[in-house]
Short mmCIF file of C-alpha atoms in Angstrom, two decimals:
data_model
loop_
_atom_site.label_atom_id
_atom_site.label_comp_id
_atom_site.label_asym_id
_atom_site.label_seq_id
_atom_site.Cartn_x
_atom_site.Cartn_y
_atom_site.Cartn_z
CA MET A 261 11.45 24.31 15.71
CA ARG A 262 9.91 21.14 17.05
CA GLY A 263 8.01 20.84 13.78
CA ASP A 264 11.32 20.76 11.88
CA LEU A 265 12.57 17.98 14.14
CA ARG A 266 9.32 16.07 13.69
CA ARG A 267 9.50 16.33 9.90
CA LEU A 268 13.13 15.15 9.84
CA VAL A 269 12.56 12.11 12.04
CA THR A 270 9.34 11.23 10.23
CA ALA A 271 11.20 11.32 6.92
CA CYS A 272 13.86 8.99 8.37
CA VAL A 273 11.18 6.57 9.57
CA GLU A 274 9.49 6.63 6.16
CA ARG A 275 12.82 5.80 4.50
CA VAL A 276 13.03 2.64 6.61
CA GLY A 277 9.90 1.41 4.88
CA ILE A 278 8.37 -0.46 7.83
CA ASN A 279 5.12 -2.28 7.14
CA ALA A 280 3.07 -5.03 8.64
CA GLY A 281 4.05 -7.60 5.96
CA LEU A 282 7.82 -7.56 6.45
CA ARG A 283 8.02 -10.96 8.15
CA TRP A 284 5.67 -12.50 5.61
CA LYS A 285 7.57 -11.05 2.67
CA LEU A 286 10.82 -12.41 4.06
CA SER A 287 9.18 -15.77 4.75
CA ALA A 288 7.76 -15.86 1.23
CA ALA A 289 11.16 -15.01 -0.24
CA ILE A 290 12.92 -17.76 1.73
CA ALA A 291 10.15 -20.23 0.89
CA LEU A 292 10.38 -19.35 -2.81
CA VAL A 293 14.17 -19.77 -2.86
CA GLY A 294 13.84 -23.04 -0.92
CA ALA A 295 11.21 -24.28 -3.36
CA LEU A 296 13.37 -23.43 -6.37
CA VAL A 297 16.44 -25.08 -4.84
CA ALA A 298 14.42 -28.17 -3.86
CA LEU A 299 12.90 -28.36 -7.36
CA VAL A 300 16.27 -28.12 -9.07
CA LEU A 301 17.87 -30.67 -6.74
CA SER A 302 14.90 -33.02 -7.15
CA LEU A 303 15.17 -32.87 -10.94
CA VAL A 304 18.91 -33.41 -10.81
CA VAL A 305 18.63 -36.37 -8.43
CA HIS A 306 15.73 -37.90 -10.37
CA ASN A 307 17.54 -37.62 -13.70
CA ALA A 308 20.80 -38.91 -12.22
CA ALA A 309 19.05 -41.92 -10.68
CA ARG A 310 17.16 -42.65 -13.92
CA VAL A 311 20.31 -42.38 -16.04
CA SER A 312 22.17 -44.66 -13.63
CA MET A 313 19.40 -47.26 -13.77
CA LEU A 314 19.24 -47.11 -17.56
CA ASP A 315 23.01 -47.54 -17.78
CA ASN A 316 22.81 -50.59 -15.57
CA ALA A 317 19.99 -51.97 -17.73
CA ARG A 318 22.03 -51.41 -20.90
CA ASP A 319 25.06 -53.10 -19.36
CA LEU A 320 22.90 -56.07 -18.38
CA ALA A 321 21.39 -56.24 -21.88
CA ASP A 322 24.87 -56.09 -23.40
CA GLU A 323 26.05 -59.00 -21.25
CA ARG A 324 22.97 -61.03 -22.19
CA ILE A 325 23.38 -60.44 -25.92
CA MET A 326 27.00 -61.59 -25.69
CA ILE A 327 25.93 -64.81 -23.96
CA ALA A 328 23.16 -65.33 -26.51
CA GLN A 329 25.66 -64.79 -29.38
CA ARG A 330 28.06 -67.44 -28.05
CA ASN A 331 25.26 -69.93 -27.52
CA TYR A 332 23.91 -69.32 -31.02
CA GLU A 333 27.31 -69.75 -32.66
CA LEU A 334 27.90 -73.01 -30.73
CA SER A 335 24.47 -74.60 -31.11
CA GLY A 336 23.11 -72.88 -34.19
CA ARG A 337 19.81 -72.03 -32.61
CA LEU A 338 18.32 -69.31 -30.35
CA ASN A 339 18.13 -70.53 -26.77
CA PHE A 340 18.10 -67.21 -24.91
CA PRO A 341 14.82 -65.41 -23.99
CA ASN A 342 13.73 -62.25 -25.88
CA THR A 343 16.34 -62.70 -28.64
CA LYS A 344 15.56 -62.56 -32.36
CA ILE A 345 17.37 -62.69 -35.66
CA ASP A 346 16.81 -59.70 -37.98
CA ASP A 347 13.96 -58.34 -35.83
CA PRO A 348 11.92 -55.90 -37.98
CA LEU A 349 11.16 -53.77 -34.89
CA LEU A 350 14.84 -53.11 -34.30
CA PRO A 351 15.34 -49.29 -34.00
CA LYS A 352 16.91 -47.72 -37.06
CA GLU A 353 19.73 -46.03 -35.11
CA LEU A 354 20.73 -49.31 -33.49
CA ARG A 355 20.54 -51.23 -36.83
CA GLU A 356 22.91 -48.71 -38.47
CA LYS A 357 25.50 -49.16 -35.70
CA VAL A 358 25.30 -52.99 -35.89
CA GLU A 359 25.56 -53.03 -39.68
CA ALA A 360 28.76 -51.05 -39.24
CA GLY A 361 30.14 -54.10 -37.42
CA ARG A 362 29.72 -52.97 -33.81
CA ARG A 363 27.87 -54.40 -30.84
CA ALA A 364 25.62 -51.69 -29.37
CA THR A 365 22.78 -50.94 -26.98
CA TYR A 366 19.90 -48.51 -27.32
CA VAL A 367 17.19 -47.01 -25.10
CA ALA A 368 13.85 -46.20 -26.72
CA ASP A 369 11.74 -43.77 -24.68
CA GLY A 370 8.08 -44.31 -25.40
CA SER A 371 4.91 -43.15 -23.76
CA GLY A 372 5.39 -45.62 -20.91
CA ALA A 373 8.47 -47.32 -19.49
CA PRO A 374 11.61 -47.16 -21.69
CA ASP A 375 12.59 -50.15 -23.89
CA ILE A 376 16.12 -51.53 -23.67
CA TRP A 377 17.65 -52.91 -26.89
CA ALA A 378 20.93 -54.71 -27.47
CA ALA A 379 22.21 -56.02 -30.85
CA VAL A 380 25.28 -57.73 -32.24
CA PRO A 381 26.32 -58.66 -35.82
CA LEU A 382 26.64 -62.42 -36.59
CA LYS A 383 29.22 -64.07 -38.81
CA ASN A 384 26.62 -65.01 -41.38
CA GLY A 385 25.68 -61.36 -41.90
CA HIS A 386 22.49 -61.44 -39.83
CA VAL A 387 21.74 -59.33 -36.77
CA MET A 388 20.86 -60.78 -33.38
CA SER A 389 18.92 -58.47 -31.07
CA LEU A 390 17.59 -58.61 -27.53
CA HIS A 391 14.60 -56.58 -26.41
CA SER A 392 13.68 -56.00 -22.74
CA GLY A 393 11.75 -53.39 -20.79
CA PHE A 394 12.50 -51.29 -17.74
CA THR A 395 11.96 -53.61 -14.80
CA ASP A 396 9.11 -53.06 -12.35
CA ARG A 397 11.62 -53.01 -9.54
CA SER A 398 13.48 -50.09 -11.13
CA SER A 399 10.19 -48.25 -11.71
CA ASP A 400 9.22 -48.75 -8.07
CA ILE A 401 12.61 -47.47 -6.95
CA LEU A 402 12.15 -44.32 -9.06
CA LYS A 403 8.64 -43.78 -7.70
CA ASP A 404 9.88 -44.16 -4.12
CA LEU A 405 12.72 -41.77 -4.85
CA ASP A 406 10.33 -39.19 -6.36
CA GLN A 407 8.05 -39.49 -3.34
CA ALA A 408 10.98 -38.95 -0.98
CA LEU A 409 12.09 -35.95 -3.00
CA VAL A 410 8.60 -34.42 -2.87
CA ILE A 411 8.37 -34.92 0.89
CA GLY A 412 11.84 -33.47 1.35
CA SER A 413 10.99 -30.44 -0.82
CA ILE A 414 7.83 -29.75 1.18
CA ALA A 415 9.81 -30.01 4.42
CA VAL A 416 12.42 -27.59 3.06
CA VAL A 417 9.75 -25.06 2.02
CA LEU A 418 7.93 -25.28 5.36
CA GLY A 419 11.18 -25.05 7.30
CA GLY A 420 12.29 -22.06 5.22
CA SER A 421 8.95 -20.36 5.78
CA ALA A 422 9.17 -20.90 9.53
CA LEU A 423 12.73 -19.58 9.54
CA GLY A 424 11.60 -16.55 7.52
CA VAL A 425 8.80 -15.85 9.98
CA LEU A 426 11.23 -16.02 12.91
CA VAL A 427 13.93 -13.89 11.30
CA GLY A 428 11.44 -11.45 9.78
CA GLY A 429 9.52 -11.19 13.05
CA HIS A 430 12.70 -10.35 14.95
CA LEU A 431 13.71 -7.73 12.38
CA SER A 432 10.19 -6.33 12.22
CA ARG A 433 10.02 -5.97 16.02
CA ARG A 434 13.32 -4.11 16.08
CA LEU A 435 12.23 -1.80 13.28
CA ARG A 436 8.91 -1.13 14.99
CA LYS A 437 10.69 -0.29 18.23
CA ALA A 438 12.94 2.09 16.28
CA ALA A 439 9.96 3.65 14.51
CA GLY A 440 8.06 4.05 17.79
CA ALA A 441 11.03 5.75 19.45
CA ALA A 442 11.58 7.99 16.42
CA HIS A 443 7.92 9.06 16.45
CA ARG A 444 8.23 9.88 20.16
CA VAL A 445 11.21 12.09 19.34
CA ALA A 446 9.16 13.70 16.56
CA ARG A 447 6.38 14.46 19.05
CA GLY A 448 8.81 16.42 21.19
CA GLU A 449 10.15 13.83 23.64
CA THR A 450 13.75 14.80 22.98
CA HIS A 451 15.09 12.60 25.80
CA VAL A 452 14.10 9.42 23.92
CA ARG A 453 16.86 7.65 22.00
CA VAL A 454 16.18 5.10 19.28
CA ARG A 455 19.26 2.99 20.08
CA GLU A 456 18.20 2.58 23.71
CA ALA A 457 14.68 1.63 22.64
CA LEU A 458 16.05 -1.21 20.50
CA GLY A 459 17.99 -2.89 23.30
CA GLY A 460 19.29 -6.40 22.73
CA VAL A 461 22.79 -7.85 22.66
CA VAL A 462 23.13 -8.69 18.97
CA ARG A 463 24.13 -5.71 16.83
CA ASP A 464 23.04 -5.39 13.21
CA GLU A 465 22.24 -2.75 10.61
CA THR A 466 19.17 -1.69 12.62
CA ASP A 467 21.50 -0.41 15.35
CA ASP A 468 23.47 1.58 12.76
CA LEU A 469 20.23 3.15 11.54
CA ALA A 470 19.17 3.94 15.11
CA SER A 471 22.53 5.54 15.87
CA ALA A 472 22.30 7.64 12.71
CA VAL A 473 18.78 8.83 13.60
CA ASP A 474 19.90 9.65 17.15
CA ALA A 475 22.89 11.58 15.84
CA MET A 476 20.73 13.59 13.44
CA ALA A 477 18.15 14.27 16.13
CA ASP A 478 20.87 15.42 18.57
CA ALA A 479 22.49 17.68 15.99
CA LEU A 480 19.20 19.22 14.94
CA GLN A 481 18.09 19.62 18.55
CA GLN A 482 21.32 21.48 19.35
CA ARG A 483 20.83 23.75 16.36
CA LEU A 484 17.22 24.44 17.28
CA GLU A 485 18.14 25.11 20.90
CA ALA A 486 20.88 27.51 19.82
CA GLU A 487 18.44 29.24 17.48
CA ARG A 488 15.86 29.51 20.25
CA ARG A 489 18.39 31.00 22.68
CA VAL A 490 19.58 33.54 20.12
CA THR A 491 16.00 34.50 19.28
CA ALA A 492 15.07 34.84 22.94
CA ASP A 493 18.20 36.84 23.73
CA ILE A 494 17.65 39.23 20.84
CA ALA A 495 13.99 39.74 21.72
CA HIS A 496 14.87 40.23 25.40
CA GLU A 497 17.50 42.81 24.57
CA LEU A 498 15.04 44.66 22.33
CA ARG A 499 12.42 45.03 25.04
CA THR A 500 14.20 47.87 26.85
CA PRO A 501 14.91 50.10 23.82
CA VAL A 502 11.44 49.44 22.38
CA THR A 503 9.81 50.37 25.69
CA GLY A 504 11.91 53.53 25.79
CA LEU A 505 10.95 54.32 22.21
CA LEU A 506 7.27 53.89 23.00
CA THR A 507 7.55 56.11 26.10
CA ALA A 508 9.39 58.79 24.13
CA ALA A 509 6.78 58.66 21.35
CA GLU A 510 4.00 59.27 23.85
CA LEU A 511 5.70 62.55 24.86
CA LEU A 512 5.61 63.91 21.32
CA PRO A 513 3.08 66.66 20.51
CA PRO A 514 -0.24 65.45 19.14
CA GLY A 515 -0.43 65.07 15.39
CA ARG A 516 -0.38 62.64 12.49
CA PRO A 517 3.39 61.99 12.69
CA THR A 518 3.06 61.17 16.38
CA GLU A 519 0.25 58.71 15.67
CA LEU A 520 2.37 56.95 13.03
CA VAL A 521 5.36 56.67 15.39
CA LEU A 522 3.17 55.38 18.23
CA ASP A 523 1.52 52.84 15.94
CA ARG A 524 4.85 51.47 14.71
CA ALA A 525 6.33 51.46 18.22
CA LYS A 526 3.35 49.49 19.56
CA ALA A 527 3.61 47.06 16.65
CA MET A 528 7.31 46.55 17.41
CA ARG A 529 6.59 45.97 21.10
CA THR A 530 3.90 43.42 20.19
CA LEU A 531 6.33 41.67 17.85
CA VAL A 532 9.04 41.49 20.52
CA GLU A 533 6.59 40.09 23.07
CA ASP A 534 5.34 37.51 20.54
CA VAL A 535 8.88 36.41 19.70
CA LEU A 536 9.65 35.99 23.41
CA GLU A 537 6.48 33.93 23.84
CA VAL A 538 7.36 31.70 20.89
CA ALA A 539 10.83 31.15 22.36
CA ARG A 540 9.33 30.16 25.71
CA LEU A 541 6.91 27.75 24.02
CA ASP A 542 9.71 26.20 21.95
CA SER A 543 11.71 25.54 25.10
CA ALA A 544 8.91 23.18 26.31
CA SER A 545 9.22 24.64 29.80
CA GLU A 546 5.72 26.13 30.00
CA ARG A 547 3.17 24.50 32.32
CA ALA A 548 -0.58 25.05 32.49
CA GLU A 549 -2.25 26.50 35.62
CA LEU A 550 -5.45 24.50 35.67
CA GLN A 551 -8.92 25.62 36.70
CA ASP A 552 -12.43 24.22 36.23
CA ILE A 553 -14.52 26.44 33.94
CA LEU A 554 -17.75 26.26 31.94
CA LEU A 555 -16.38 26.38 28.43
CA GLY A 556 -19.38 27.91 26.63
CA GLU A 557 -19.87 30.66 29.20
CA PHE A 558 -16.15 31.43 29.26
CA VAL A 559 -15.89 31.70 25.47
CA ALA A 560 -19.02 33.83 25.19
CA ARG A 561 -17.76 36.35 27.78
CA ARG A 562 -14.26 36.60 26.31
CA VAL A 563 -15.47 36.93 22.70
CA ALA A 564 -18.02 39.61 23.68
CA ALA A 565 -15.26 41.60 25.38
CA LYS A 566 -12.92 41.15 22.41
CA ASP A 567 -15.31 41.82 19.53
CA PRO A 568 -19.09 42.20 20.05
CA ASP A 569 -19.68 41.67 16.32
CA VAL A 570 -18.54 38.03 16.52
CA THR A 571 -21.40 35.55 16.88
CA VAL A 572 -21.05 32.81 19.52
CA HIS A 573 -23.13 29.60 19.39
CA VAL A 574 -23.03 27.30 22.40
CA VAL A 575 -24.38 24.00 21.10
CA HIS A 576 -23.51 21.98 24.16
CA GLU A 577 -22.11 23.32 27.42
CA SER A 578 -19.29 21.43 29.09
CA GLU A 579 -17.12 21.82 32.18
CA VAL A 580 -13.42 21.52 31.40
CA THR A 581 -10.20 21.65 33.39
CA THR A 582 -7.79 23.96 31.62
CA ASP A 583 -5.70 27.13 31.90
CA PRO A 584 -8.07 30.08 31.28
CA ARG A 585 -5.27 32.53 30.44
CA ARG A 586 -3.73 30.28 27.79
CA LEU A 587 -7.15 29.31 26.41
CA GLU A 588 -7.99 33.00 26.08
CA ARG A 589 -4.69 33.58 24.29
CA VAL A 590 -5.46 30.83 21.77
CA LEU A 591 -9.01 32.11 21.24
CA PHE A 592 -7.95 35.74 20.74
CA ASN A 593 -5.19 34.78 18.31
CA LEU A 594 -7.65 32.77 16.22
CA LEU A 595 -10.12 35.67 16.21
CA THR A 596 -7.36 38.14 15.27
CA ASN A 597 -6.22 35.90 12.40
CA ALA A 598 -9.81 35.56 11.15
CA ALA A 599 -10.34 39.34 11.29
CA ARG A 600 -7.07 40.13 9.49
CA HIS A 601 -7.08 37.50 6.77
CA GLY A 602 -10.73 36.46 6.47
CA ARG A 603 -14.01 38.25 5.95
CA PRO A 604 -17.04 38.70 8.20
CA PRO A 605 -19.19 37.31 9.52
CA ILE A 606 -16.92 35.56 12.03
CA GLU A 607 -18.61 32.77 13.98
CA VAL A 608 -17.49 30.90 17.11
CA THR A 609 -19.14 27.58 17.96
CA VAL A 610 -18.73 25.71 21.26
CA GLU A 611 -19.78 22.06 21.24
CA GLY A 612 -18.72 20.10 24.29
CA ARG A 613 -14.92 20.38 24.44
CA VAL A 614 -14.55 21.62 20.87
CA ILE A 615 -14.24 25.29 19.85
CA ARG A 616 -14.59 26.26 16.18
CA VAL A 617 -13.69 29.69 14.79
CA ARG A 618 -14.92 30.28 11.25
CA ASP A 619 -14.65 33.21 8.88
CA HIS A 620 -15.96 33.63 5.32
CA GLY A 621 -12.73 34.70 3.63
CA PRO A 622 -10.50 33.03 1.00
CA GLY A 623 -9.39 30.26 3.37
CA PHE A 624 -6.02 29.14 4.68
CA PRO A 625 -3.11 28.72 2.25
CA GLU A 626 -2.27 25.17 1.21
CA GLY A 627 1.16 25.35 2.88
CA LEU A 628 -0.42 26.04 6.27
CA LEU A 629 -2.94 23.21 5.83
CA ALA A 630 -0.18 20.77 4.89
CA GLU A 631 2.54 21.72 7.39
CA GLY A 632 0.77 23.66 10.13
CA PRO A 633 1.52 27.18 11.39
CA SER A 634 5.01 28.53 10.85
CA ARG A 635 6.67 31.64 12.16
CA PHE A 636 6.60 34.72 9.92
CA ARG A 637 4.13 33.08 7.54
CA THR A 638 0.74 34.73 7.72
CA GLY A 639 -2.63 33.06 7.48
CA SER A 640 -3.44 34.86 4.24
CA ALA A 641 -3.06 33.06 0.92
CA ASP A 642 -1.94 36.25 -0.81
CA ARG A 643 -0.10 37.72 2.26
CA ALA A 644 -2.17 40.83 1.88
CA GLY A 645 -3.11 41.04 5.55
CA ARG A 646 -1.11 42.62 8.33
CA GLY A 647 0.90 40.62 10.83
CA HIS A 648 4.05 38.54 11.13
CA GLY A 649 2.60 35.03 11.17
CA LEU A 650 3.27 34.52 14.87
CA GLY A 651 -0.37 34.46 15.98
CA LEU A 652 -1.19 30.96 14.79
CA THR A 653 2.25 29.72 15.86
CA ILE A 654 1.58 30.97 19.39
CA ALA A 655 -1.93 29.52 19.32
CA ALA A 656 -0.57 26.09 18.33
CA GLY A 657 2.13 26.29 21.02
CA GLN A 658 -0.33 27.28 23.75
CA ALA A 659 -2.64 24.48 22.62
CA ARG A 660 0.20 22.00 23.16
CA VAL A 661 0.70 23.33 26.68
CA LEU A 662 -3.01 22.76 27.31
CA GLY A 663 -2.73 19.22 25.96
CA ALA A 664 -5.15 20.23 23.19
CA ARG A 665 -5.05 19.81 19.44
CA LEU A 666 -5.44 22.66 16.95
CA THR A 667 -6.47 21.86 13.38
CA PHE A 668 -7.17 23.98 10.31
CA ARG A 669 -9.32 23.40 7.23
CA ASN A 670 -11.06 25.29 4.46
CA VAL A 671 -14.80 25.22 3.77
CA ARG A 672 -15.83 24.22 0.24
CA PRO A 673 -19.17 23.18 -1.27
CA SER A 674 -19.91 19.49 -0.89
CA GLY A 675 -18.30 17.51 -3.69
CA ALA A 676 -16.45 20.52 -5.11
CA PRO A 677 -12.94 19.90 -6.53
CA ALA A 678 -9.86 21.29 -4.83
CA ASP A 679 -9.43 24.13 -7.37
CA VAL A 680 -12.77 25.66 -6.39
CA PRO A 681 -12.18 28.75 -4.17
CA ALA A 682 -12.88 28.20 -0.49
CA GLU A 683 -15.92 29.76 1.15
CA GLY A 684 -14.18 30.31 4.46
CA ALA A 685 -11.62 28.99 6.93
CA VAL A 686 -12.23 27.00 10.12
CA ALA A 687 -9.81 26.62 13.04
CA VAL A 688 -10.82 23.88 15.49
CA LEU A 689 -9.48 23.57 19.04
CA TRP A 690 -9.96 20.10 20.58
CA LEU A 691 -9.60 20.29 24.35
CA PRO A 692 -8.57 17.05 26.10
CA GLU A 693 -10.97 14.97 28.12
CA HIS A 694 -8.57 14.92 31.06
CA ALA A 695 -6.38 17.68 32.45
CA PRO A 696 -2.95 17.81 30.75
CA THR A 697 -0.11 16.31 32.73
CA VAL A 698 2.73 16.45 30.18
CA THR A 699 3.45 19.29 27.79
CA GLY A 700 3.15 18.21 24.20
CA SER A 701 0.41 15.58 24.49
CA TYR A 702 -1.87 15.22 21.47
CA PRO A 703 -5.27 13.74 22.44
CA LEU A 704 -7.33 12.24 19.68
CA PRO A 705 -10.79 13.77 19.11
CA THR A 706 -13.77 11.57 19.86
#
């Protein structure tokens, strides 16, 4: 049941999509938007300033050509600088407008600074024109404006990036707190709440997500607890009639029918006891009774008493603090699973705090390797073996009580693809370096 809760919360955390680059992605996005806005505004301001300066230059050229025209008509000679009569360099567009009888100005954009032209028709049919360039002062003003725009754009981008880092960092911290709390819930710490882990005064969408995860976890926990109670109650109620059935079967006269009844009655009693044990383990109320033992010697004695045909290799002896009864339960369940669903020879290896149980059968099914042991799913890929799939579930639960970690893998030739049949299955029990203090701890192997 706790595995279902863990998978649900883990899926919720994965949907959040938390990663280490959230603040930098947000910063980059804000910086990019700031850069685009600054670029657009800079172009608009630059073009507006340039157009305004050119308009002023055209107005000035128009005033000068008017003064030059009056002086020419009064004195009969050119006495204004940069004026010519019928200038051959006069732009064609401007000449056409003047020949139509209009006074006009024109801006010629060349490779360098723009040229300002002004022209007016004379009474004698000639054309007077004035040619001037864009003043150095106007060019300097534009350069200073462009420099200010560049500096302002850089400041906007840097400020946006800093703001993105701050905002993204705050959001990332809140999401990481939520993810950490959700993972704690997935590991079995059902008292942890994501909303409380977030804290803070300001409420945002992260709080809504945390509340939703807490609500789902509470609802699922209630369902799992109700399921556990029903399972335990049913198994408890079955103990009395099953015990009576087994007692009555033992009073039957010897014979093949009696043996069949006794065998089925014992199997039913074992199933009821296993279901009760699973219910107790799911309730997370079990505690280990710790003792100091020599692991290799302990395993060798227990395996020899269980099945003398199983080979035990003690590579490195180690003294551990654990619960011998629960450790024996885990070991026997692994041996039973190997005998039922694997093939001999079965080998047990003790190396320090690690116990490995290997058989030479078809290996564990892919579902068990991916999701771990599950009730009423056997350790046989083709389900051909006997059993109800509770053995590995109990072994995993007892390992949690011991603070240990139980892993499963298949043995394949080195470099062989996944479709190559396995050459055996290996269950590995990693005992913790220190005595367990809290049920459900998962120490990492060294």
